[in-house]
Coordinates of C-alpha atoms and ligand atoms in Angstrom, one line a residue:
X1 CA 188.0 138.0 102.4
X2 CA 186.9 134.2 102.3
X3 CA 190.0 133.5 100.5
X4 CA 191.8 134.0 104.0
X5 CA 190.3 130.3 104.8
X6 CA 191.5 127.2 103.4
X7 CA 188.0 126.7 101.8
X8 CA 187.5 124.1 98.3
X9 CA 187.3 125.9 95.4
X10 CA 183.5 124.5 95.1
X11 CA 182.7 126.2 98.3
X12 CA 183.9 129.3 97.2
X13 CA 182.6 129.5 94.0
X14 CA 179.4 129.2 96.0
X15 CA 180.3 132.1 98.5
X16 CA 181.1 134.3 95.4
X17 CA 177.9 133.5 93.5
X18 CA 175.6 134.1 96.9
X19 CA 177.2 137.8 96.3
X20 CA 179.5 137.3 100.0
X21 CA 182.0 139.7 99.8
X22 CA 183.6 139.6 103.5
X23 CA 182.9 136.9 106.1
X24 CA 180.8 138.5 109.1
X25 CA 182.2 138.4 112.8
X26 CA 181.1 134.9 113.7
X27 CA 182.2 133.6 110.5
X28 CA 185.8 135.5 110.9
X29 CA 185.9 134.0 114.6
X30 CA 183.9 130.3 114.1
X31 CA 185.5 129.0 110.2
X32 CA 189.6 129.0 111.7
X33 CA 188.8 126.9 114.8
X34 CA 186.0 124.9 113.4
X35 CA 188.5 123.9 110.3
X36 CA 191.0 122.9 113.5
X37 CA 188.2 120.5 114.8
X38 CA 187.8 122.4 117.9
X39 CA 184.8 122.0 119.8
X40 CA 182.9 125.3 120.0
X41 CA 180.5 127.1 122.0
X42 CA 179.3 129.9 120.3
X43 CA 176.8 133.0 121.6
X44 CA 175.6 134.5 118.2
X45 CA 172.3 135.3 116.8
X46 CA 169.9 134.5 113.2
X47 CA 171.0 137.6 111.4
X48 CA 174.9 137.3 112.7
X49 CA 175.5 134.4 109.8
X50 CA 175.9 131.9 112.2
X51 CA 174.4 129.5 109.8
X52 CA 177.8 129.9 106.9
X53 CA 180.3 129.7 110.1
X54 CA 179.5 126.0 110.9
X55 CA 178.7 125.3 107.4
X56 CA 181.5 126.1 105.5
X57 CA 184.1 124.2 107.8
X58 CA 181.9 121.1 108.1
X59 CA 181.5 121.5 104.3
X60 CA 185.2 121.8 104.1
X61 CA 185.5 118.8 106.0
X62 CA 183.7 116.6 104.2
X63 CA 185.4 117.3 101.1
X64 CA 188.9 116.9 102.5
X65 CA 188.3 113.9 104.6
X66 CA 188.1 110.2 103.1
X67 CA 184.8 108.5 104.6
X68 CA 185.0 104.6 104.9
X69 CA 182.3 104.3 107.6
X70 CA 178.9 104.1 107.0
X71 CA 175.8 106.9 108.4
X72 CA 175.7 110.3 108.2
X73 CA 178.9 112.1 108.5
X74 CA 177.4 115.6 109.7
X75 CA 174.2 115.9 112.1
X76 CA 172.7 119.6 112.4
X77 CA 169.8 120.1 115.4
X78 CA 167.8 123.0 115.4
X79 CA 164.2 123.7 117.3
X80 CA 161.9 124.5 114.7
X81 CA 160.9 123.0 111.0
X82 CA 161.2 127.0 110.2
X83 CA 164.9 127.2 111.0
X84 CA 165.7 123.3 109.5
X85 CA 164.2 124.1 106.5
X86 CA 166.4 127.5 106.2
X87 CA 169.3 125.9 107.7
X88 CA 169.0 123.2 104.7
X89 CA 168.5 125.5 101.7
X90 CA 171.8 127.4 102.9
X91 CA 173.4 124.0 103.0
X92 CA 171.5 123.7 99.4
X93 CA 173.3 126.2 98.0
X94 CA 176.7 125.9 99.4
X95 CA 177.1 122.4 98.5
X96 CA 175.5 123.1 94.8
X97 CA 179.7 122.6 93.4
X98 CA 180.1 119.6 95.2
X99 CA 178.7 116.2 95.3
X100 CA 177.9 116.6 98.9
X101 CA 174.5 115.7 99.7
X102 CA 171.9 117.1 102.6
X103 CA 168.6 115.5 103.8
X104 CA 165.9 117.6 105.7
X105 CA 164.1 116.0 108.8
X106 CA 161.4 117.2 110.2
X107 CA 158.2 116.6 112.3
X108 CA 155.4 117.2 110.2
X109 CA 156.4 115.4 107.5
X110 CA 155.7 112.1 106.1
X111 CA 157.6 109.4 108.3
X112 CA 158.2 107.2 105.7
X113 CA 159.0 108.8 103.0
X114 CA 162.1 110.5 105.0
X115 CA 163.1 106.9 105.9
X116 CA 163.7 106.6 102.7
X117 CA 165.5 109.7 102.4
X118 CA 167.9 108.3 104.9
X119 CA 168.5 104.9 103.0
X120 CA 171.2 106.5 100.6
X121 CA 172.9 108.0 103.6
X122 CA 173.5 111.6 103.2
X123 CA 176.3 113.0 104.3
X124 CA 174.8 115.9 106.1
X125 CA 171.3 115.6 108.2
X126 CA 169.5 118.6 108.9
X127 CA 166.6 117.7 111.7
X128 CA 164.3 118.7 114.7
X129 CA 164.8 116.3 117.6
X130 CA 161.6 115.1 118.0
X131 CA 161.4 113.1 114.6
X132 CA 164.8 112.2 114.3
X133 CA 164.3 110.5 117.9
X134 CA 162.1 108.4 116.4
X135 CA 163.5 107.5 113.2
X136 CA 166.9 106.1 115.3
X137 CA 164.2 104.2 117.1
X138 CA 163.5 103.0 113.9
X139 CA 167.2 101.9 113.2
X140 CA 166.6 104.5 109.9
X141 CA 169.6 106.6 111.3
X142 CA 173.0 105.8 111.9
X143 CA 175.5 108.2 113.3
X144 CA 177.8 105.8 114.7
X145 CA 180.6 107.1 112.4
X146 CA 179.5 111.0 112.3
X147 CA 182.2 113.1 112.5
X148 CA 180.6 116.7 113.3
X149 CA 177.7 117.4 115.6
X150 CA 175.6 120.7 115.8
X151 CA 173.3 121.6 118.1
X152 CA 172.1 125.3 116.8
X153 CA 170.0 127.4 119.1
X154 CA 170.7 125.5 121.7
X155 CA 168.9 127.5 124.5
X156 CA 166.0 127.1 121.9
X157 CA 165.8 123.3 122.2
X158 CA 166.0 123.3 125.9
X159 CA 162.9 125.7 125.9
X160 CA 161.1 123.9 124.2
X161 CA 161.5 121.0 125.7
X162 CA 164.0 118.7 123.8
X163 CA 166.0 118.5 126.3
X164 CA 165.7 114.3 126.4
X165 CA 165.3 113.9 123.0
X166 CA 168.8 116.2 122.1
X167 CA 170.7 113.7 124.8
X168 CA 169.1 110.6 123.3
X169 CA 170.4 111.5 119.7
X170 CA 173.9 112.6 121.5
X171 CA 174.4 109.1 123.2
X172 CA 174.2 107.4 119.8
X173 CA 176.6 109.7 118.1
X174 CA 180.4 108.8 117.3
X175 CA 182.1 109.9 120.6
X176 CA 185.3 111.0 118.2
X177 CA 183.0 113.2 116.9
X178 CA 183.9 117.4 116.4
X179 CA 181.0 119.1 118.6
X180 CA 179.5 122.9 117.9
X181 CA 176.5 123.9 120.2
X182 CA 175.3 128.0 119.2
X183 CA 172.7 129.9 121.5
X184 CA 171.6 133.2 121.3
X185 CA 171.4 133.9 124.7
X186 CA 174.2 133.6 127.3
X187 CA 174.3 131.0 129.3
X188 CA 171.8 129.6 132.0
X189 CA 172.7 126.5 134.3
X190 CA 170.6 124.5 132.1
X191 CA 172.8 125.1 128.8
X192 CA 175.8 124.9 130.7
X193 CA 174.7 121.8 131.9
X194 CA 174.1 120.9 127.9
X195 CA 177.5 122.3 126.8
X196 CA 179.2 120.0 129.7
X197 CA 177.7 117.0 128.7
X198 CA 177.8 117.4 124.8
X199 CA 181.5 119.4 124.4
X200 CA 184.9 118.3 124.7
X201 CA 186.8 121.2 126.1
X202 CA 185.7 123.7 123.9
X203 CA 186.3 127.1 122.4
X204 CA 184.2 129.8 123.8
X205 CA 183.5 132.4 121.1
X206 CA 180.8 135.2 122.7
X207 CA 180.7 137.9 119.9
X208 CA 178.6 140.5 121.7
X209 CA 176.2 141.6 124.2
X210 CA 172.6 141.8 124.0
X211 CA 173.3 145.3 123.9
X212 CA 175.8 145.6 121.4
X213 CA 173.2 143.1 118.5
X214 CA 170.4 145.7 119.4
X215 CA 172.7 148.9 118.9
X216 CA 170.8 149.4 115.3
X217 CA 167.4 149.3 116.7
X218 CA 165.1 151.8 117.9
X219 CA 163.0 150.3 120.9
X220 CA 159.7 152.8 121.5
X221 CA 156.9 152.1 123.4
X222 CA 153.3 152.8 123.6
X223 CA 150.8 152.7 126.4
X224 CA 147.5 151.1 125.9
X225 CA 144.2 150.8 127.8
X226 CA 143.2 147.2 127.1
X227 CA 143.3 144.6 123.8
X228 CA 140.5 146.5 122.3
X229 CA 142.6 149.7 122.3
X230 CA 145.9 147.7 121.2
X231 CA 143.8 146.8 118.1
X232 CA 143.5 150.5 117.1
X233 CA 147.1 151.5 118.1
X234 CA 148.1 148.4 116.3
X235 CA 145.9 149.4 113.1
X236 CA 147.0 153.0 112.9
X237 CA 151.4 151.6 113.4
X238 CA 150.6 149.8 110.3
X239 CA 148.7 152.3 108.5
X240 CA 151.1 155.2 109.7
X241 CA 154.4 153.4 109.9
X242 CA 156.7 153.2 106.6
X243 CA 157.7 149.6 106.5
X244 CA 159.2 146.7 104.5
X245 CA 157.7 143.9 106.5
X246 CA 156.4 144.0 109.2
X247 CA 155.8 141.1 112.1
X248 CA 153.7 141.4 115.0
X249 CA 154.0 139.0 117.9
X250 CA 151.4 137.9 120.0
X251 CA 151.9 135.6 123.5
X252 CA 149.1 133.4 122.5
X253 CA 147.8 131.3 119.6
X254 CA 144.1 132.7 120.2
X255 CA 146.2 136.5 120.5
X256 CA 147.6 136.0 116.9
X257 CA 144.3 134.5 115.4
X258 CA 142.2 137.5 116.8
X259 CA 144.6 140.2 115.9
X260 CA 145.1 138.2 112.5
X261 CA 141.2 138.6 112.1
X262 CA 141.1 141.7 113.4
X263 CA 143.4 143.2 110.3
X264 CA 141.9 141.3 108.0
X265 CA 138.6 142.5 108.7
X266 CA 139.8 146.3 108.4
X267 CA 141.4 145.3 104.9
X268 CA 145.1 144.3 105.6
X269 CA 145.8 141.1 104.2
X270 CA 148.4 139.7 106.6
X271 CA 149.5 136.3 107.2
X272 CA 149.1 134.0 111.0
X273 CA 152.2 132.1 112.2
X274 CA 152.0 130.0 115.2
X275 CA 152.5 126.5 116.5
X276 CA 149.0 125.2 115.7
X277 CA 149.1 125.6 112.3
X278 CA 149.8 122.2 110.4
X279 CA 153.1 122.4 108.2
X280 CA 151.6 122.6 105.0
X281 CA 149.4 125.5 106.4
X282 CA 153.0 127.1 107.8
X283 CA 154.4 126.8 104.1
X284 CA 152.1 128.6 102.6
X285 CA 152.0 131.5 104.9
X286 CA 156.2 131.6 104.8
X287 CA 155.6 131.4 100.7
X288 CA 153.0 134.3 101.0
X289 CA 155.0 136.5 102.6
X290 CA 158.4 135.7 100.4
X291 CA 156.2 136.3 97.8
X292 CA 155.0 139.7 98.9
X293 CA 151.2 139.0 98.8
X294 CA 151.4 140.3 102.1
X295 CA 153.7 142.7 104.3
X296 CA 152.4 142.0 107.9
X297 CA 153.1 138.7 109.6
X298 CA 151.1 137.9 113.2
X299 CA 153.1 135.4 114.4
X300 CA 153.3 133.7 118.2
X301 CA 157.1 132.8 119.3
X302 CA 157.3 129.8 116.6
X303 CA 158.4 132.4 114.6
X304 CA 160.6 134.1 116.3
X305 CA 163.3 132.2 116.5
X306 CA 165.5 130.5 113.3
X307 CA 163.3 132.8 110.6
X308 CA 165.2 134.7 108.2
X309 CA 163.2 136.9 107.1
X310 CA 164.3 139.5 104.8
X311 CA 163.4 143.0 104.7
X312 CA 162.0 143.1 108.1
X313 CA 162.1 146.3 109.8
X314 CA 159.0 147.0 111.8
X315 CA 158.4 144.7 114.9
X316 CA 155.5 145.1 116.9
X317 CA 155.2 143.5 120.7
X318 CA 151.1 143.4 120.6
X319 CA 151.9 141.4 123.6
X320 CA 155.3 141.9 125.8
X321 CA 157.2 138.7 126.0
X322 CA 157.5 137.0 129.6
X323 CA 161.2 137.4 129.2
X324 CA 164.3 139.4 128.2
X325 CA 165.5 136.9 125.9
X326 CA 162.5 136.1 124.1
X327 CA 162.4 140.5 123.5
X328 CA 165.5 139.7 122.1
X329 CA 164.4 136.8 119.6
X330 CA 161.4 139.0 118.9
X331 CA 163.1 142.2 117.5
X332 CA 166.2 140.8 116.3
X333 CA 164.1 139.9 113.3
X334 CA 165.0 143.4 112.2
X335 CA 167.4 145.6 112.4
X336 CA 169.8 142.6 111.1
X337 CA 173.4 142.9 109.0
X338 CA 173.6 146.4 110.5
X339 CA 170.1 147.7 108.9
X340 CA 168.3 150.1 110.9
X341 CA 164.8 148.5 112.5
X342 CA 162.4 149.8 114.5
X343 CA 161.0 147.5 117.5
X344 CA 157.6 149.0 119.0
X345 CA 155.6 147.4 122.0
X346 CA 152.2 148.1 123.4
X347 CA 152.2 148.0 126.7
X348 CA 149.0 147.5 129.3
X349 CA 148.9 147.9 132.7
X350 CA 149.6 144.8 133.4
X351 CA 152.6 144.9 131.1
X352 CA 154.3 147.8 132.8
X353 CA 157.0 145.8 135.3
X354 CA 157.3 143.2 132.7
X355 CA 158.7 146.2 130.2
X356 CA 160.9 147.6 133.5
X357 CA 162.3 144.6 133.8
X358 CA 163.0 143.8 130.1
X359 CA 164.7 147.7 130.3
X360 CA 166.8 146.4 132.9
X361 CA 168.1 143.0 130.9
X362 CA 169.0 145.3 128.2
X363 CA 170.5 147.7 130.1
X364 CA 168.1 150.6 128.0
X365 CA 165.2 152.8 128.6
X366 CA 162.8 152.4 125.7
X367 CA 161.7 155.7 123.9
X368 CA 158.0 156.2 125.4
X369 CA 156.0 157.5 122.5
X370 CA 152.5 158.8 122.3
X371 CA 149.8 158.4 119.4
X372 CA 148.2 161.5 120.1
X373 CA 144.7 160.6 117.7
X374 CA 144.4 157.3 119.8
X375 CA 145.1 158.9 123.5
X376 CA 144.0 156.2 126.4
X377 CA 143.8 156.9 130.0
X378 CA 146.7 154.8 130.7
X379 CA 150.0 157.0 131.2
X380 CA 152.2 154.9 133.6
X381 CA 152.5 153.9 137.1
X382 CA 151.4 156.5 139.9
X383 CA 154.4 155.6 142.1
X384 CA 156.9 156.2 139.3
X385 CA 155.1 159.2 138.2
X386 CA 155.6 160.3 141.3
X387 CA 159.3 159.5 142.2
X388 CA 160.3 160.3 138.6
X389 CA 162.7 157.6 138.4
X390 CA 162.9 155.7 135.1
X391 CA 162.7 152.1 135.3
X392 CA 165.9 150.6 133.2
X393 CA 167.5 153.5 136.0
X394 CA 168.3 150.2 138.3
X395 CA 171.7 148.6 138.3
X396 CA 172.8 146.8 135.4
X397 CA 172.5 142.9 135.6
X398 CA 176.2 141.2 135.5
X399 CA 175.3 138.6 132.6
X400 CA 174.1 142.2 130.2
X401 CA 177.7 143.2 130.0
X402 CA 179.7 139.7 128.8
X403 CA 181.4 140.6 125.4
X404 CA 184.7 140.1 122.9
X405 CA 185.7 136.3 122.1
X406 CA 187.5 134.1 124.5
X407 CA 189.7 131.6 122.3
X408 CA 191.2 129.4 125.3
X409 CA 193.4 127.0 122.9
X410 CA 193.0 123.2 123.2
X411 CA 194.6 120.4 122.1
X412 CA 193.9 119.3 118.5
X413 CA 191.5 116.2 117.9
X414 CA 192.8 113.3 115.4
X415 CA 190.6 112.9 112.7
X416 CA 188.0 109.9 113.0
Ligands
AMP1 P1 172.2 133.5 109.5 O1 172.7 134.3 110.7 O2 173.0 132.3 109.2 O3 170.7 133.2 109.6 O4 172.4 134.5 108.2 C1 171.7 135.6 108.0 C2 171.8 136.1 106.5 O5 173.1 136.6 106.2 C3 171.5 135.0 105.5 O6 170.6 135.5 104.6 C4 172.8 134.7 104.8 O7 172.6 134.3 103.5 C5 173.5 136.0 105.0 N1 175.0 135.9 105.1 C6 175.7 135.0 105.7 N2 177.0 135.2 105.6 C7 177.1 136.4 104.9 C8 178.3 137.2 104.4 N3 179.5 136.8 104.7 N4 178.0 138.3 103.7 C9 176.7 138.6 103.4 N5 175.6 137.9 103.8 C10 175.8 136.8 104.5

């Protein structure tokens, strides 16, 4: 029950009318230490409701605290104008009970019409690195005084390459601050390098393995010739599959505009995601799709990450993705708050040791499945064929099996 936290009464009005009935495992874990003003380093996915854990205790913060500096008092980073904009309407909706107010900035939009947003000084700031950089340049932001940082998908940001612009926005944040830095994956040397430089001996809360998210999702695979014959297989999944929605990932913008035109031309509508698509073009495919005028969503990694996208639970890999975390990202659009989801890839030759070694990351053999009215003349490896050893056979890789939560106590920090 939320009532176990010490929450406002405005927050939990709002809890109650968003129809929360019991705080998920991150939010059981994250709300108690947060409300201590622990630094936190949390491992926990988009689906987990991540987003609520470090909401509701900043939130809570906020309310209970007395403010007499000037700036925001809470900064949220997150990689992608997707995930800002969804991590904003949550903060939307729990703050609708209070007088708390929350500005969105991203790239994209117009420059100065979010200085101008920044002029009354929100309390919370929801941004993307890039254009918040260049606002401070500006002198339009001011988080001298801020008094709760949060760098969500943290592993995200480094990928894409905010790695400066993340440290430039740290250095001219309140050192007194409360910092909470979430990734989905488990650490790398480059996020532990992050977490060093950003947290004050923090709380390490790791709620499960990659394993243990994926436990409700059916991982198949399906072996394919060339493109041309991942078209078909990809037409007759879509016409054969029962689905909700339905996103299909491609590795490459001109991937996703090709398979995009491909449906279209055999009479799916479907919407195209992907980075090069200008933000009011992005809007109106996300609106599209919320508003059901389509089902099937090509989208390239932009979307995989951050989007919360109900309803999904079909995920096709048109493309494999060059790693085992971005497989993660990919298919934990479905199969979320414990719903069963389907995750199917299409696999070329020149796929095969990339799916072996995504296997092996998640410690499971995908179910190999045959489309017997589309038949190719691709049917595996000849060595393996040969040996008959499966490929996710190999030993397990040491980072795969890191589970439970760690709460190492620390001392308390004095308010700011
Ligand atoms: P997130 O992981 O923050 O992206 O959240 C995923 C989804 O779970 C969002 O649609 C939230 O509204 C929803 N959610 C968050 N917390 C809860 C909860 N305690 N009970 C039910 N749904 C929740």
């Amino acid at each position: 029950m939320f009532s176990q936290f010490e929450l406002h009464k405005s927050l939990q009005l709002a809890i109650q009318e968003l129809g929360y009935q019991q705080p998920t495992p991150v939010q059981e874990a994250v709300i108690p230490l947060a409300l201590e003003q622990a630094d936190l380093r949390i491992t926990a996915e988009t689906g987990s409701g991540k987003t609520a854990a470090f909401l509701l205790p900043i939130l809570q913060q906020l309310l209970s605290r007395r403010f007499s500096g000037c700036g925001a008092r809470a900064l949220v980073l997150v990689p992608t104008r997707e995930l800002a904009a969804q991590v904003y309407a949550h903060c939307r909706e729990l703050t609708r009970h209070t007088n708390l107010k929350q500005v969105l900035i991203t790239g994209g939009d117009n420059f100065g019409l979010q200085m101008k947003l920044l002029e009354p000084q929100p309390e919370v700031v929801i941004a993307t690195p890039g254009r918040l950089v260049k606002l401070l340049d500006q002198g339009s932001a001011d988080f001298s005084h801020l008094e709760v940082l949060v760098l969500d998908e943290a592993d995200r940001m480094l990928d894409m390459g905010f790695s400066d612009a993340v440290m430039t926005i740290v250095g001219q944040c309140s050192p007194n601050r409360q910092s909470i830095l979430l990734s989905a994956t488990l650490a790398n040397k480059r996020l532990h390098g992050l977490a060093e430089a950003v947290l004050t001996e923090p709380e390490v809360i790791t709620l499960s393995t990659v394993q243990e998210r994926h436990s409700t999702i059916r991982h198949q695979v399906v072996l394919a010739d060339d493109v041309e014959h991942k078209l078909k297989l990809l037409s007759w999944l879509l016409a054969n599959e029962g689905y909700q929605r339905c996103i299909v990932f491609a590795n490459s913008r001109e991937h996703a505009d090709r398979i995009g035109g491909y449906l279209v031309t055999n009479g799916r509508r479907v919407g195209v995601l992907h980075g090069e698509k200008d933000q009011a073009q992005r809007n109106r495919v996300m609106s599209l799709l919320y508003a059901k005028a389509f089902d099937v969503l090509v989208a390239t990694d932009v979307a995989a990450r951050g989007l919360d996208i109900e309803g999904v639970d079909l995920v096709i890999n048109f493309d494999m993705p060059r790693r085992g975390d971005g497989y993660v990202h990919r298919t934990g659009r479905t199969g979320r708050a414990g719903h069963e989801g389907l995750a199917i890839s299409l696999i070329s030759p020149l796929e095969w040791n990339l799916m072996a070694s995504i296997e092996r990351y998640l410690c499971q053999r995908f179910e190999r499945r045959g489309i017997k009215e589309l038949r190719g003349s691709y049917s595996g490896p000849k060595k393996l064929k040969a040996s008959g050893k499966a490929a996710g056979s190999k030993k397990r890789k040491k980072d795969g099996k890191k589970t439970a939560v760690s709460k190492a106590r620390r001392p308390k920090k004095s308010a700011s």
